[in-house]
GROMACS .gro file of C-alpha atoms in nm:
model
  441
    1MET     CA    1   2.513   3.528  -0.498
    2ALA     CA    2   2.609   3.182  -0.608
    3SER     CA    3   2.889   3.282  -0.839
    4THR     CA    4   3.135   3.002  -0.767
    5VAL     CA    5   2.919   2.697  -0.798
    6ALA     CA    6   3.187   2.442  -0.725
    7ASP     CA    7   3.270   2.621  -0.399
    8SER     CA    8   2.911   2.674  -0.292
    9VAL     CA    9   2.710   2.365  -0.358
   10PHE     CA   10   2.903   2.132  -0.128
   11LEU     CA   11   2.690   2.279   0.148
   12PHE     CA   12   2.407   2.072  -0.002
   13MET     CA   13   2.529   1.715  -0.057
   14GLY     CA   14   2.366   1.381  -0.090
   15PRO     CA   15   2.503   1.094  -0.305
   16GLN     CA   16   2.277   0.910  -0.546
   17PRO     CA   17   2.464   0.804  -0.860
   18ARG     CA   18   2.283   0.792  -1.191
   19SER     CA   19   2.388   0.815  -1.553
   20ILE     CA   20   2.307   1.140  -1.732
   21ARG     CA   21   2.048   1.117  -2.004
   22SER     CA   22   2.099   1.305  -2.328
   23HIS     CA   23   1.889   1.619  -2.360
   24LYS     CA   24   1.561   1.629  -2.547
   25MET     CA   25   1.322   1.919  -2.566
   26SER     CA   26   1.012   1.878  -2.354
   27THR     CA   27   0.771   2.078  -2.146
   28HIS     CA   28   0.929   2.233  -1.836
   29PHE     CA   29   0.647   2.327  -1.605
   30SER     CA   30   0.275   2.362  -1.583
   31PRO     CA   31   0.216   2.612  -1.864
   32GLY     CA   32   0.406   2.373  -2.095
   33ILE     CA   33   0.666   2.599  -2.256
   34HIS     CA   34   0.949   2.508  -2.484
   35HIS     CA   35   1.252   2.727  -2.424
   36LEU     CA   36   1.394   2.830  -2.756
   37THR     CA   37   1.592   3.152  -2.721
   38TRP     CA   38   1.367   3.436  -2.831
   39ASP     CA   39   1.637   3.676  -2.945
   40ARG     CA   40   1.799   3.403  -3.155
   41LEU     CA   41   1.466   3.325  -3.323
   42LEU     CA   42   1.409   3.692  -3.397
   43GLN     CA   43   1.761   3.787  -3.503
   44LYS     CA   44   1.808   3.480  -3.723
   45GLY     CA   45   1.469   3.531  -3.889
   46TYR     CA   46   1.297   3.224  -3.750
   47LYS     CA   47   0.925   3.200  -3.704
   48GLN     CA   48   0.793   2.948  -3.456
   49LYS     CA   49   0.507   2.775  -3.638
   50SER     CA   50   0.335   2.654  -3.326
   51TYR     CA   51   0.346   2.835  -2.992
   52LEU     CA   52   0.275   2.510  -2.810
   53PHE     CA   53   0.125   2.670  -2.502
   54HIS     CA   54  -0.095   2.498  -2.243
   55LEU     CA   55   0.014   2.145  -2.325
   56LYS     CA   56  -0.005   1.853  -2.085
   57LYS     CA   57   0.310   1.821  -1.879
   58SER     CA   58   0.379   1.466  -1.986
   59LYS     CA   59   0.367   1.537  -2.360
   60PRO     CA   60   0.701   1.596  -2.539
   61VAL     CA   61   0.727   1.911  -2.749
   62GLN     CA   62   0.840   1.916  -3.109
   63ALA     CA   63   0.974   2.253  -3.217
   64VAL     CA   64   0.922   2.332  -3.585
   65ALA     CA   65   1.097   2.635  -3.729
   66VAL     CA   66   1.106   2.771  -4.082
   67PRO     CA   67   1.326   3.059  -4.199
   68VAL     CA   68   1.082   3.342  -4.255
   69VAL     CA   69   1.102   3.688  -4.101
   70PRO     CA   70   0.827   3.743  -3.842
   71SER     CA   71   0.619   4.057  -3.864
   72SER     CA   72   0.636   4.301  -3.575
   73ALA     CA   73   0.282   4.201  -3.473
   74GLU     CA   74   0.378   3.832  -3.462
   75SER     CA   75   0.696   3.913  -3.270
   76ALA     CA   76   0.498   4.114  -3.016
   77GLU     CA   77   0.243   3.834  -2.981
   78TYR     CA   78   0.515   3.575  -2.925
   79ARG     CA   79   0.682   3.787  -2.654
   80LYS     CA   80   0.344   3.845  -2.494
   81LYS     CA   81   0.280   3.471  -2.472
   82LEU     CA   82   0.628   3.406  -2.332
   83ALA     CA   83   0.577   3.682  -2.076
   84GLU     CA   84   0.249   3.529  -1.962
   85ASN     CA   85   0.397   3.184  -1.928
   86TYR     CA   86   0.717   3.294  -1.754
   87GLY     CA   87   0.534   3.526  -1.512
   88PHE     CA   88   0.658   3.851  -1.668
   89ARG     CA   89   0.464   4.168  -1.742
   90GLN     CA   90   0.683   4.238  -2.044
   91ILE     CA   91   0.965   4.060  -2.223
   92ALA     CA   92   1.217   4.285  -2.391
   93GLU     CA   93   1.272   4.322  -2.761
   94PRO     CA   94   1.635   4.247  -2.851
   95LEU     CA   95   1.844   4.563  -2.833
   96PRO     CA   96   2.010   4.646  -3.168
   97GLY     CA   97   2.381   4.563  -3.162
   98HIS     CA   98   2.492   4.913  -3.260
   99VAL     CA   99   2.347   5.075  -2.945
  100THR     CA  100   2.613   5.151  -2.685
  101LEU     CA  101   2.584   5.178  -2.308
  102LYS     CA  102   2.698   5.540  -2.326
  103GLU     CA  103   2.409   5.624  -2.559
  104ILE     CA  104   2.165   5.484  -2.303
  105ILE     CA  105   2.332   5.669  -2.015
  106ASP     CA  106   2.324   5.996  -2.211
  107THR     CA  107   1.943   5.982  -2.228
  108LEU     CA  108   1.912   5.985  -1.847
  109PRO     CA  109   1.838   6.317  -1.674
  110LYS     CA  110   2.149   6.460  -1.509
  111LYS     CA  111   1.964   6.504  -1.180
  112VAL     CA  112   1.934   6.128  -1.123
  113PHE     CA  113   2.311   6.115  -1.067
  114GLU     CA  114   2.305   6.383  -0.796
  115ILE     CA  115   2.385   6.278  -0.439
  116ASP     CA  116   2.152   6.430  -0.180
  117ASP     CA  117   2.284   6.396   0.176
  118MET     CA  118   1.941   6.442   0.331
  119LYS     CA  119   1.789   6.163   0.123
  120ALA     CA  120   2.089   5.940   0.186
  121TRP     CA  121   2.065   5.976   0.564
  122LYS     CA  122   1.688   5.932   0.541
  123THR     CA  123   1.753   5.578   0.417
  124VAL     CA  124   1.971   5.518   0.723
  125LEU     CA  125   1.695   5.649   0.950
  126ILE     CA  126   1.435   5.425   0.782
  127SER     CA  127   1.653   5.116   0.819
  128ALA     CA  128   1.758   5.186   1.177
  129THR     CA  129   1.400   5.261   1.286
  130SER     CA  130   1.245   4.962   1.109
  131TYR     CA  131   1.517   4.730   1.243
  132ALA     CA  132   1.468   4.857   1.600
  133LEU     CA  133   1.092   4.810   1.559
  134GLY     CA  134   1.156   4.456   1.437
  135LEU     CA  135   1.366   4.371   1.741
  136LEU     CA  136   1.093   4.511   1.964
  137MET     CA  137   0.835   4.297   1.783
  138ILE     CA  138   1.050   3.988   1.836
  139SER     CA  139   1.083   4.062   2.208
  140LYS     CA  140   0.708   4.111   2.255
  141ALA     CA  141   0.552   3.870   2.005
  142PRO     CA  142   0.400   3.537   2.120
  143TRP     CA  143   0.559   3.234   1.960
  144TYR     CA  144   0.296   3.203   1.686
  145LEU     CA  145   0.362   3.561   1.564
  146LEU     CA  146   0.740   3.529   1.567
  147PRO     CA  147   0.757   3.434   1.195
  148LEU     CA  148   0.593   3.767   1.108
  149ALA     CA  149   0.834   3.955   1.334
  150TRP     CA  150   1.129   3.772   1.176
  151ALA     CA  151   1.001   3.848   0.826
  152TRP     CA  152   0.977   4.219   0.905
  153THR     CA  153   1.316   4.232   1.078
  154GLY     CA  154   1.490   4.033   0.803
  155THR     CA  155   1.349   4.273   0.545
  156ALA     CA  156   1.450   4.573   0.755
  157VAL     CA  157   1.809   4.452   0.791
  158THR     CA  158   1.819   4.402   0.413
  159GLY     CA  159   1.793   4.780   0.401
  160PHE     CA  160   2.132   4.798   0.574
  161PHE     CA  161   2.273   4.590   0.293
  162VAL     CA  162   2.131   4.832   0.034
  163ILE     CA  163   2.287   5.126   0.217
  164GLY     CA  164   2.625   4.950   0.211
  165HIS     CA  165   2.558   4.868  -0.153
  166ASP     CA  166   2.521   5.242  -0.232
  167CYS     CA  167   2.839   5.314  -0.037
  168ALA     CA  168   3.028   5.051  -0.238
  169HIS     CA  169   2.914   5.216  -0.562
  170LYS     CA  170   3.016   5.561  -0.433
  171SER     CA  171   2.661   5.688  -0.461
  172PHE     CA  172   2.590   5.752  -0.090
  173SER     CA  173   2.809   6.053  -0.011
  174LYS     CA  174   3.065   6.280  -0.173
  175ASN     CA  175   3.293   6.201   0.121
  176LYS     CA  176   3.450   5.871   0.019
  177LEU     CA  177   3.600   5.794   0.361
  178LEU     CA  178   3.257   5.843   0.518
  179GLU     CA  179   3.111   5.606   0.258
  180ASP     CA  180   3.357   5.332   0.349
  181ILE     CA  181   3.286   5.376   0.721
  182VAL     CA  182   2.907   5.373   0.674
  183GLY     CA  183   2.930   5.077   0.435
  184THR     CA  184   3.142   4.876   0.679
  185LEU     CA  185   2.906   4.951   0.971
  186ALA     CA  186   2.594   4.876   0.765
  187PHE     CA  187   2.730   4.533   0.671
  188LEU     CA  188   2.836   4.435   1.025
  189PRO     CA  189   2.496   4.306   1.151
  190LEU     CA  190   2.492   4.083   0.842
  191ILE     CA  191   2.844   3.948   0.911
  192TYR     CA  192   2.935   4.063   0.562
  193PRO     CA  193   3.290   4.190   0.499
  194TYR     CA  194   3.237   4.515   0.309
  195GLU     CA  195   3.552   4.539   0.096
  196PRO     CA  196   3.561   4.176  -0.025
  197TRP     CA  197   3.197   4.203  -0.124
  198ARG     CA  198   3.261   4.536  -0.300
  199PHE     CA  199   3.544   4.394  -0.509
  200LYS     CA  200   3.336   4.094  -0.613
  201HIS     CA  201   3.030   4.306  -0.685
  202ASP     CA  202   3.222   4.550  -0.905
  203ARG     CA  203   3.309   4.256  -1.129
  204HIS     CA  204   2.941   4.162  -1.150
  205HIS     CA  205   2.864   4.508  -1.288
  206ALA     CA  206   3.157   4.504  -1.526
  207LYS     CA  207   3.065   4.160  -1.666
  208THR     CA  208   2.692   4.116  -1.608
  209ASN     CA  209   2.561   3.789  -1.756
  210MET     CA  210   2.902   3.699  -1.894
  211LEU     CA  211   2.972   3.328  -1.868
  212VAL     CA  212   3.229   3.238  -1.602
  213GLU     CA  213   3.320   3.603  -1.536
  214ASP     CA  214   2.999   3.727  -1.373
  215THR     CA  215   3.013   3.693  -0.994
  216ALA     CA  216   2.634   3.669  -0.941
  217TRP     CA  217   2.401   3.383  -1.037
  218GLN     CA  218   2.557   3.172  -1.312
  219PRO     CA  219   2.387   2.888  -1.499
  220VAL     CA  220   2.521   2.548  -1.400
  221ASP     CA  221   2.796   2.421  -1.629
  222LYS     CA  222   2.709   2.089  -1.796
  223GLU     CA  223   3.058   1.944  -1.733
  224GLU     CA  224   3.029   2.037  -1.366
  225PHE     CA  225   2.686   1.875  -1.349
  226ASP     CA  226   2.832   1.556  -1.497
  227SER     CA  227   3.148   1.562  -1.285
  228SER     CA  228   3.026   1.339  -0.999
  229PRO     CA  229   2.704   1.205  -0.844
  230ILE     CA  230   2.768   1.407  -0.528
  231MET     CA  231   2.818   1.731  -0.720
  232ARG     CA  232   2.509   1.661  -0.930
  233LYS     CA  233   2.290   1.607  -0.625
  234ALA     CA  234   2.433   1.915  -0.452
  235LEU     CA  235   2.357   2.129  -0.757
  236ILE     CA  236   2.004   1.994  -0.784
  237TYR     CA  237   1.931   2.085  -0.423
  238GLY     CA  238   2.124   2.413  -0.432
  239TYR     CA  239   1.959   2.544  -0.748
  240GLY     CA  240   1.623   2.387  -0.658
  241PRO     CA  241   1.464   2.397  -0.311
  242PHE     CA  242   1.758   2.567  -0.135
  243ARG     CA  243   1.796   2.838  -0.398
  244PRO     CA  244   1.628   3.110  -0.186
  245TRP     CA  245   1.916   3.072   0.063
  246MET     CA  246   2.207   2.996  -0.170
  247SER     CA  247   2.356   3.337  -0.095
  248ILE     CA  248   2.470   3.185   0.234
  249ALA     CA  249   2.698   2.951   0.040
  250HIS     CA  250   2.822   3.242  -0.169
  251TRP     CA  251   2.883   3.454   0.143
  252LEU     CA  252   3.080   3.174   0.309
  253THR     CA  253   3.295   3.068   0.013
  254CYS     CA  254   3.363   3.392  -0.173
  255HIS     CA  255   3.439   3.662   0.084
  256PHE     CA  256   3.667   3.513   0.349
  257ASP     CA  257   3.942   3.360   0.134
  258ILE     CA  258   4.218   3.619   0.088
  259LYS     CA  259   4.369   3.415  -0.197
  260LYS     CA  260   4.068   3.503  -0.414
  261PHE     CA  261   4.163   3.871  -0.425
  262ARG     CA  262   4.425   4.071  -0.611
  263GLN     CA  263   4.737   4.174  -0.427
  264ASN     CA  264   4.638   4.543  -0.426
  265GLU     CA  265   4.304   4.450  -0.265
  266VAL     CA  266   4.437   4.236   0.018
  267LYS     CA  267   4.501   4.515   0.270
  268ARG     CA  268   4.144   4.645   0.248
  269VAL     CA  269   4.008   4.289   0.254
  270LYS     CA  270   4.196   4.217   0.578
  271THR     CA  271   4.060   4.535   0.738
  272SER     CA  272   3.701   4.434   0.656
  273LEU     CA  273   3.756   4.080   0.782
  274ALA     CA  274   3.897   4.216   1.107
  275CYS     CA  275   3.584   4.429   1.155
  276VAL     CA  276   3.354   4.134   1.094
  277PHE     CA  277   3.542   3.902   1.328
  278ALA     CA  278   3.548   4.174   1.596
  279PHE     CA  279   3.171   4.213   1.567
  280MET     CA  280   3.126   3.838   1.602
  281ALA     CA  281   3.368   3.820   1.896
  282ILE     CA  282   3.199   4.105   2.083
  283GLY     CA  283   2.841   4.121   1.957
  284TRP     CA  284   2.747   3.755   1.964
  285PRO     CA  285   2.868   3.692   2.324
  286LEU     CA  286   2.678   4.004   2.438
  287ILE     CA  287   2.357   3.881   2.277
  288ILE     CA  288   2.402   3.537   2.433
  289TYR     CA  289   2.491   3.689   2.772
  290GLN     CA  290   2.173   3.899   2.771
  291THR     CA  291   1.927   3.656   2.611
  292GLY     CA  292   2.088   3.311   2.598
  293ILE     CA  293   2.137   3.089   2.295
  294THR     CA  294   1.765   3.099   2.219
  295GLY     CA  295   1.787   3.479   2.220
  296TRP     CA  296   2.074   3.468   1.971
  297ILE     CA  297   1.860   3.249   1.745
  298LYS     CA  298   1.553   3.472   1.787
  299PHE     CA  299   1.719   3.814   1.761
  300TRP     CA  300   2.005   3.749   1.520
  301LEU     CA  301   1.995   3.416   1.334
  302MET     CA  302   1.634   3.418   1.216
  303PRO     CA  303   1.640   3.778   1.083
  304TRP     CA  304   1.975   3.694   0.919
  305LEU     CA  305   1.813   3.401   0.740
  306GLY     CA  306   1.534   3.638   0.635
  307TYR     CA  307   1.793   3.875   0.493
  308HIS     CA  308   1.953   3.593   0.293
  309PHE     CA  309   1.613   3.496   0.155
  310TRP     CA  310   1.589   3.844   0.005
  311MET     CA  311   1.956   3.850  -0.094
  312SER     CA  312   1.911   3.528  -0.290
  313THR     CA  313   1.570   3.587  -0.442
  314PHE     CA  314   1.629   3.951  -0.536
  315THR     CA  315   1.950   3.867  -0.716
  316MET     CA  316   1.819   3.565  -0.905
  317VAL     CA  317   1.515   3.763  -1.022
  318HIS     CA  318   1.739   4.047  -1.138
  319HIS     CA  319   1.920   3.845  -1.407
  320THR     CA  320   1.765   3.499  -1.439
  321ALA     CA  321   1.493   3.400  -1.687
  322PRO     CA  322   1.462   3.141  -1.966
  323HIS     CA  323   1.490   3.410  -2.234
  324ILE     CA  324   1.785   3.600  -2.080
  325PRO     CA  325   2.114   3.466  -2.215
  326PHE     CA  326   2.455   3.434  -2.055
  327LYS     CA  327   2.721   3.488  -2.322
  328SER     CA  328   3.088   3.414  -2.361
  329SER     CA  329   3.327   3.709  -2.350
  330ASP     CA  330   3.371   3.717  -2.728
  331GLU     CA  331   2.992   3.744  -2.783
  332TRP     CA  332   2.911   3.968  -2.488
  333ASN     CA  333   2.771   4.317  -2.543
  334ALA     CA  334   2.761   4.561  -2.251
  335ALA     CA  335   2.447   4.749  -2.354
  336GLN     CA  336   2.254   4.431  -2.425
  337ALA     CA  337   2.364   4.271  -2.098
  338GLN     CA  338   2.278   4.570  -1.879
  339LEU     CA  339   1.949   4.670  -2.046
  340ASN     CA  340   1.815   4.345  -2.198
  341GLY     CA  341   1.976   4.119  -1.937
  342THR     CA  342   1.840   4.291  -1.624
  343VAL     CA  343   1.488   4.260  -1.484
  344HIS     CA  344   1.273   4.524  -1.318
  345CYS     CA  345   1.041   4.361  -1.064
  346ASP     CA  346   0.777   4.538  -0.856
  347TYR     CA  347   0.736   4.410  -0.499
  348PRO     CA  348   0.480   4.515  -0.235
  349ARG     CA  349   0.533   4.879  -0.138
  350TRP     CA  350   0.651   4.807   0.217
  351ILE     CA  351   0.933   4.589   0.080
  352GLU     CA  352   1.034   4.860  -0.169
  353ILE     CA  353   1.050   5.116   0.115
  354LEU     CA  354   1.246   4.900   0.357
  355CYS     CA  355   1.484   4.781   0.082
  356HIS     CA  356   1.538   5.125  -0.074
  357ASN     CA  357   1.436   5.049  -0.435
  358ILE     CA  358   1.690   4.771  -0.485
  359ASN     CA  359   1.452   4.604  -0.731
  360VAL     CA  360   1.434   4.909  -0.955
  361HIS     CA  361   1.735   4.739  -1.102
  362ILE     CA  362   1.766   4.829  -1.470
  363PRO     CA  363   1.887   5.189  -1.415
  364HIS     CA  364   2.127   5.060  -1.149
  365HIS     CA  365   2.289   4.843  -1.415
  366ILE     CA  366   2.287   5.117  -1.673
  367SER     CA  367   2.487   5.325  -1.425
  368SER     CA  368   2.574   5.216  -1.072
  369ARG     CA  369   2.645   5.582  -0.983
  370ILE     CA  370   2.271   5.650  -0.949
  371PRO     CA  371   2.174   5.669  -0.577
  372SER     CA  372   1.899   5.431  -0.467
  373TYR     CA  373   1.650   5.713  -0.401
  374ASN     CA  374   1.686   5.833  -0.763
  375LEU     CA  375   1.632   5.492  -0.923
  376PRO     CA  376   1.253   5.532  -0.975
  377ALA     CA  377   1.305   5.860  -1.167
  378ALA     CA  378   1.582   5.699  -1.374
  379HIS     CA  379   1.356   5.402  -1.449
  380ARG     CA  380   1.078   5.630  -1.573
  381SER     CA  381   1.327   5.789  -1.812
  382ILE     CA  382   1.439   5.448  -1.938
  383GLN     CA  383   1.076   5.348  -1.991
  384GLU     CA  384   1.020   5.661  -2.201
  385ASN     CA  385   1.331   5.617  -2.415
  386TRP     CA  386   1.404   5.243  -2.413
  387GLY     CA  387   1.086   5.089  -2.274
  388LYS     CA  388   1.039   4.820  -2.537
  389TYR     CA  389   1.387   4.683  -2.460
  390THR     CA  390   1.319   4.621  -2.089
  391ASN     CA  391   1.212   4.309  -1.900
  392GLU     CA  392   0.948   4.390  -1.639
  393ALA     CA  393   0.751   4.189  -1.386
  394THR     CA  394   0.541   4.219  -1.076
  395TRP     CA  395   0.648   3.957  -0.823
  396ASN     CA  396   0.439   3.642  -0.855
  397TRP     CA  397   0.462   3.269  -0.791
  398ARG     CA  398   0.487   3.175  -1.157
  399LEU     CA  399   0.797   3.390  -1.194
  400MET     CA  400   0.963   3.216  -0.898
  401LYS     CA  401   0.852   2.874  -1.018
  402THR     CA  402   1.003   2.939  -1.362
  403ILE     CA  403   1.339   3.036  -1.216
  404MET     CA  404   1.358   2.755  -0.961
  405THR     CA  405   1.239   2.471  -1.186
  406VAL     CA  406   1.366   2.571  -1.532
  407CYS     CA  407   1.674   2.795  -1.510
  408HIS     CA  408   1.944   2.538  -1.433
  409VAL     CA  409   2.207   2.410  -1.680
  410TYR     CA  410   2.358   2.636  -1.945
  411HIS     CA  411   2.274   2.568  -2.310
  412LYS     CA  412   2.407   2.796  -2.583
  413GLU     CA  413   2.094   2.790  -2.799
  414GLN     CA  414   1.822   2.753  -2.536
  415ASN     CA  415   1.998   2.940  -2.252
  416TYR     CA  416   1.885   2.686  -1.990
  417ILE     CA  417   1.797   2.317  -1.959
  418GLY     CA  418   1.615   2.193  -1.649
  419PHE     CA  419   1.778   1.935  -1.423
  420ASP     CA  420   1.480   1.706  -1.470
  421GLU     CA  421   1.551   1.683  -1.843
  422LEU     CA  422   1.912   1.577  -1.793
  423ALA     CA  423   1.867   1.354  -1.489
  424PRO     CA  424   1.496   1.290  -1.428
  425GLN     CA  425   1.544   1.011  -1.173
  426GLU     CA  426   1.771   1.228  -0.958
  427SER     CA  427   1.570   1.548  -0.985
  428GLN     CA  428   1.292   1.465  -0.740
  429PRO     CA  429   1.348   1.796  -0.554
  430VAL     CA  430   1.275   1.988  -0.877
  431SER     CA  431   0.979   1.765  -0.960
  432PHE     CA  432   0.848   1.826  -0.610
  433LEU     CA  433   0.872   2.204  -0.659
  434LYS     CA  434   0.681   2.176  -0.986
  435ARG     CA  435   0.402   1.994  -0.808
  436VAL     CA  436   0.372   2.208  -0.495
  437MET     CA  437   0.468   2.563  -0.596
  438PRO     CA  438   0.170   2.782  -0.689
  439ASP     CA  439   0.142   2.887  -1.051
  440TYR     CA  440  -0.035   3.219  -1.000
  441ALA     CA  441   0.084   3.518  -1.200
   0.00000   0.00000   0.00000
């Protein structure tokens, strides 16, 4: 996703200089929440004296904390209120620091790690069939039904990405050469170079929610936000209204520059790039020859934009919430990052089927060796053994509104500060989202 902010956000520019106002705590969006870090309050023995929920948006919030240890009932009640206001079904209890990732992995049934060729190729059949059906729908649909056909086809082609994703994690087949071939082919309709993406994605799993090092969604750095009016405006748009398509910026800036890869990776990177450029050089002219430029837009570009909508929104939901911290390398804990720092989100069943359980994401971060078709069984095991330490949601508008209007600039104690707190006069795009986005949970 948008891992290298400085590289990505220049796709969204617009100068409008303004001095940066010092931060003060205030309400962030319609439920009126103050964003003190929950795990810090709990671990340091702080009790929030007033929950301050359902306040008027214009009223500043004063946080009052006294050092007393909260009871388990009070802790549970506080998490419940945060969950309701953030759009979550459950907010995780902080995982004790002595728990290791290996201990969590050891509680999983051995069968969830088993590769089943029939199930693996079934995912290919589902994606190929649903994608072909989508193209047929596009060819037959009247203009007013085209958005529905594009939505289906974009979701279907996201399934190809998930298949390549399994191949990159070596959880598709026991034949590793076959995995690389299937992964490369699955990524071609998306114009995604398989090996560069794989190298970047491996680092995301190794350093999930680690400041600077994680290659997925990072909070905006305050110094970067203050660096120039153009950068500030680009960040506001990129992490605000354009956030559901910010993966396009990440795709463009992070996967085609050979200098961003280690020397021992360059040969494989060049092979993947050659495959992508060959697909563009052959596939695009064939589409245009058969259907014209409008056909290229209808049959390729619009489904591709639909895929990037899912690529962006899935990934930001997986690891982004006001209570989920990003930590520096010296504070980072693998078990806490992978279990506490990952979100399980239920989507409508048809999306889960077409996208091969990509949003059953907690077990995938506990061990990326689990094939996609075994993720639901692995998640049930995690719920039984570690359920109180998991973040869970059913997709809803309040969840998306929280992420897009609150989760912006990094703050060590609060995790995030909204753009509109730091630069209210320049944050009209965020203010607009707060006004128009539904708040249903």
